[in-house]
């Protein structure tokens, strides 16, 4: 049997310091407003949030499990977390707080802490991709009548695997409308210079592209029938009708990649980029358009999918290879965030559904995952098992200074 060891950074060792750095996540929680009455406060809000993230890092994923984990810790470790009397709150105390806490204020505090923790964003290539996508918490769905099946919109950095921002979605809206309603607030919390917004065709909206462009960023988005004029113009450029004489592209740059795996004998991606429409299209900041064709063999049948897209990246910065890499990198949000939260952090299994509770727990899972990724850890499940046996290592991640 093969065994894979989990590399443990120095901040996670048994002798890790327990003093709280002013630049730690535990210190950042001090900026979250406390919704409780002053006379009813027994445990400090930063300590309760720090406890919750530490317990999640130790593979205790529900509110009950968080409370049980806290009850088992030594008074010394609890004091390091911020509990002066060396005892932790019970499940009902945690649950009442999470229901009342303002999810947007907590999200803003996490964004302010983790965004500067990224490697300095270069102003020349390669650029950082930022994927934007909605996510459902399936455990909540049985408790809601109608409404939007997506509960949060998230911005996720392709390269670092870190959540930059999350915006809760209120119920009562159709899925697409709900995501677009909160998208401007989400984008406003991100420093865009040196970053490229990636997303599906839903986010190909004039006002969103303008917002990112005005903030000094770029975008790379698919175009579909929800933007009929734009879709038609790009389609006529790359794939004119059969009964018309096609005109050669004045600017044609392309890249082709071939891969094997995923049950497919061979998958070919062919991206063609052009600046021919740059002066014609009435779209904020557009610099190039592209066509992406995917072909593969599946069960003896050849299949093909064609997508059109736009980007504000100039041809000097956005080569066809770079555009293809950004397009493919967008799906890191599915594998590197959504799947990890559902499978390793138990988000799909959580049935929390009252008040702000589900939003707060989702944000605390993001915080735990960000801490692990920031420490260079990629084997998330293995590290959770390690922390379950070494709680001080989990606490050290929360108390240590962010590596700005």
CSV table of N, CA, C and O in Angstrom, one decimal, residues 114-115 117-122 127-130 156-164 195 332 336 369-378 380:
chain,number,residue,atom,x,y,z
A,114,UNK,N,-7.4,38.4,3.2
A,114,UNK,CA,-6.7,37.4,2.3
A,114,UNK,C,-6.3,38.0,1.0
A,114,UNK,O,-5.3,37.5,0.3
A,115,UNK,N,-6.9,39.1,0.5
A,115,UNK,CA,-6.5,39.7,-0.8
A,115,UNK,C,-5.0,40.1,-0.8
A,115,UNK,O,-4.2,39.9,-1.7
A,117,UNK,N,-2.7,38.9,0.9
A,117,UNK,CA,-1.9,37.8,1.1
A,117,UNK,C,-1.4,37.1,-0.2
A,117,UNK,O,-0.5,36.3,-0.2
A,118,UNK,N,-2.0,37.5,-1.3
A,118,UNK,CA,-1.6,37.0,-2.6
A,118,UNK,C,-0.2,37.5,-3.0
A,118,UNK,O,0.3,38.5,-2.5
A,119,UNK,N,0.5,36.7,-3.8
A,119,UNK,CA,1.8,37.1,-4.3
A,119,UNK,C,1.5,38.4,-5.1
A,119,UNK,O,0.5,38.6,-5.8
A,120,UNK,N,2.4,39.4,-5.0
A,120,UNK,CA,2.2,40.7,-5.7
A,120,UNK,C,1.8,40.5,-7.2
A,120,UNK,O,2.4,39.7,-7.9
A,121,UNK,N,0.7,41.2,-7.5
A,121,UNK,CA,0.2,41.0,-8.9
A,121,UNK,C,1.0,41.8,-9.9
A,121,UNK,O,1.2,43.0,-9.7
A,122,UNK,N,1.6,41.1,-10.9
A,122,UNK,CA,2.4,41.8,-11.8
A,122,UNK,C,1.6,42.6,-12.8
A,122,UNK,O,0.4,42.3,-13.1
A,127,UNK,N,-0.6,37.1,-16.2
A,127,UNK,CA,-1.6,37.8,-15.3
A,127,UNK,C,-2.3,36.7,-14.5
A,127,UNK,O,-2.3,35.5,-14.8
A,128,UNK,N,-3.0,37.2,-13.4
A,128,UNK,CA,-3.8,36.3,-12.6
A,128,UNK,C,-5.2,36.3,-13.1
A,128,UNK,O,-5.8,37.3,-13.3
A,129,UNK,N,-5.7,35.0,-13.2
A,129,UNK,CA,-7.1,34.8,-13.5
A,129,UNK,C,-8.0,34.8,-12.3
A,129,UNK,O,-7.6,34.2,-11.3
A,130,UNK,N,-9.1,35.4,-12.4
A,130,UNK,CA,-10.1,35.4,-11.2
A,130,UNK,C,-11.4,34.9,-11.8
A,130,UNK,O,-12.1,35.5,-12.6
A,156,UNK,N,-12.6,33.6,-7.3
A,156,UNK,CA,-11.6,32.6,-6.9
A,156,UNK,C,-10.3,32.8,-7.8
A,156,UNK,O,-10.4,32.9,-9.0
A,157,UNK,N,-9.2,32.9,-7.2
A,157,UNK,CA,-7.9,33.2,-7.9
A,157,UNK,C,-7.4,31.8,-8.5
A,157,UNK,O,-7.2,30.9,-7.7
A,158,UNK,N,-7.3,31.7,-9.8
A,158,UNK,CA,-6.9,30.5,-10.5
A,158,UNK,C,-5.6,30.0,-9.9
A,158,UNK,O,-5.4,28.8,-9.5
A,159,UNK,N,-4.5,30.9,-9.8
A,159,UNK,CA,-3.2,30.4,-9.5
A,159,UNK,C,-3.0,30.1,-8.0
A,159,UNK,O,-2.4,29.0,-7.7
A,160,UNK,N,-3.5,30.9,-7.1
A,160,UNK,CA,-3.3,30.6,-5.7
A,160,UNK,C,-4.3,29.7,-5.1
A,160,UNK,O,-4.1,29.2,-4.0
A,161,UNK,N,-5.4,29.5,-5.8
A,161,UNK,CA,-6.5,28.7,-5.2
A,161,UNK,C,-7.1,29.3,-4.0
A,161,UNK,O,-7.6,28.6,-3.1
A,162,UNK,N,-7.2,30.6,-3.9
A,162,UNK,CA,-7.7,31.3,-2.7
A,162,UNK,C,-9.0,32.1,-3.1
A,162,UNK,O,-9.1,32.7,-4.2
A,163,UNK,N,-10.0,32.1,-2.2
A,163,UNK,CA,-11.2,32.8,-2.4
A,163,UNK,C,-10.9,34.3,-2.1
A,163,UNK,O,-10.5,34.6,-1.0
A,164,UNK,N,-11.1,35.1,-3.1
A,164,UNK,CA,-10.8,36.6,-2.9
A,164,UNK,C,-12.0,37.3,-2.3
A,164,UNK,O,-11.9,38.2,-1.5
A,195,UNK,N,-5.2,41.6,-13.0
A,195,UNK,CA,-6.0,40.4,-12.9
A,195,UNK,C,-7.0,40.4,-14.1
A,195,UNK,O,-7.4,41.5,-14.6
A,332,UNK,N,-10.8,25.9,-12.5
A,332,UNK,CA,-10.2,25.6,-11.2
A,332,UNK,C,-11.2,25.9,-10.1
A,332,UNK,O,-11.1,25.3,-9.0
A,336,UNK,N,-11.1,23.1,-7.6
A,336,UNK,CA,-10.2,23.6,-6.5
A,336,UNK,C,-11.0,24.2,-5.3
A,336,UNK,O,-10.5,24.4,-4.2
A,369,UNK,N,-10.0,27.0,4.1
A,369,UNK,CA,-9.3,26.5,2.9
A,369,UNK,C,-8.3,27.5,2.4
A,369,UNK,O,-7.2,27.2,2.0
A,370,UNK,N,-8.5,28.8,2.6
A,370,UNK,CA,-7.6,29.9,2.2
A,370,UNK,C,-6.3,29.7,3.1
A,370,UNK,O,-5.2,29.9,2.6
A,371,UNK,N,-6.5,29.5,4.4
A,371,UNK,CA,-5.3,29.3,5.2
A,371,UNK,C,-4.4,28.2,4.8
A,371,UNK,O,-3.2,28.2,4.8
A,372,UNK,N,-5.0,27.0,4.4
A,372,UNK,CA,-4.3,25.9,4.0
A,372,UNK,C,-3.6,26.2,2.7
A,372,UNK,O,-2.4,25.9,2.5
A,373,UNK,N,-4.3,26.8,1.7
A,373,UNK,CA,-3.6,27.1,0.4
A,373,UNK,C,-2.5,28.1,0.6
A,373,UNK,O,-1.5,28.0,-0.1
A,374,UNK,N,-2.7,29.1,1.5
A,374,UNK,CA,-1.7,30.1,1.7
A,374,UNK,C,-0.5,29.5,2.3
A,374,UNK,O,0.6,30.0,2.1
A,375,UNK,N,-0.6,28.4,3.1
A,375,UNK,CA,0.5,27.7,3.7
A,375,UNK,C,1.2,26.8,2.7
A,375,UNK,O,2.1,26.0,3.1
A,376,UNK,N,0.7,26.7,1.5
A,376,UNK,CA,1.3,25.8,0.4
A,376,UNK,C,0.7,24.4,0.5
A,376,UNK,O,1.3,23.5,-0.1
A,377,UNK,N,-0.3,24.1,1.2
A,377,UNK,CA,-0.9,22.8,1.3
A,377,UNK,C,-1.9,22.5,0.2
A,377,UNK,O,-2.8,23.3,0.0
A,378,UNK,N,-1.7,21.4,-0.5
A,378,UNK,CA,-2.6,21.0,-1.5
A,378,UNK,C,-3.4,19.7,-1.2
A,378,UNK,O,-4.5,19.5,-1.7
A,380,UNK,N,-5.6,18.6,0.9
A,380,UNK,CA,-6.5,19.2,1.9
A,380,UNK,C,-7.0,18.1,2.9
A,380,UNK,O,-6.9,18.3,4.2
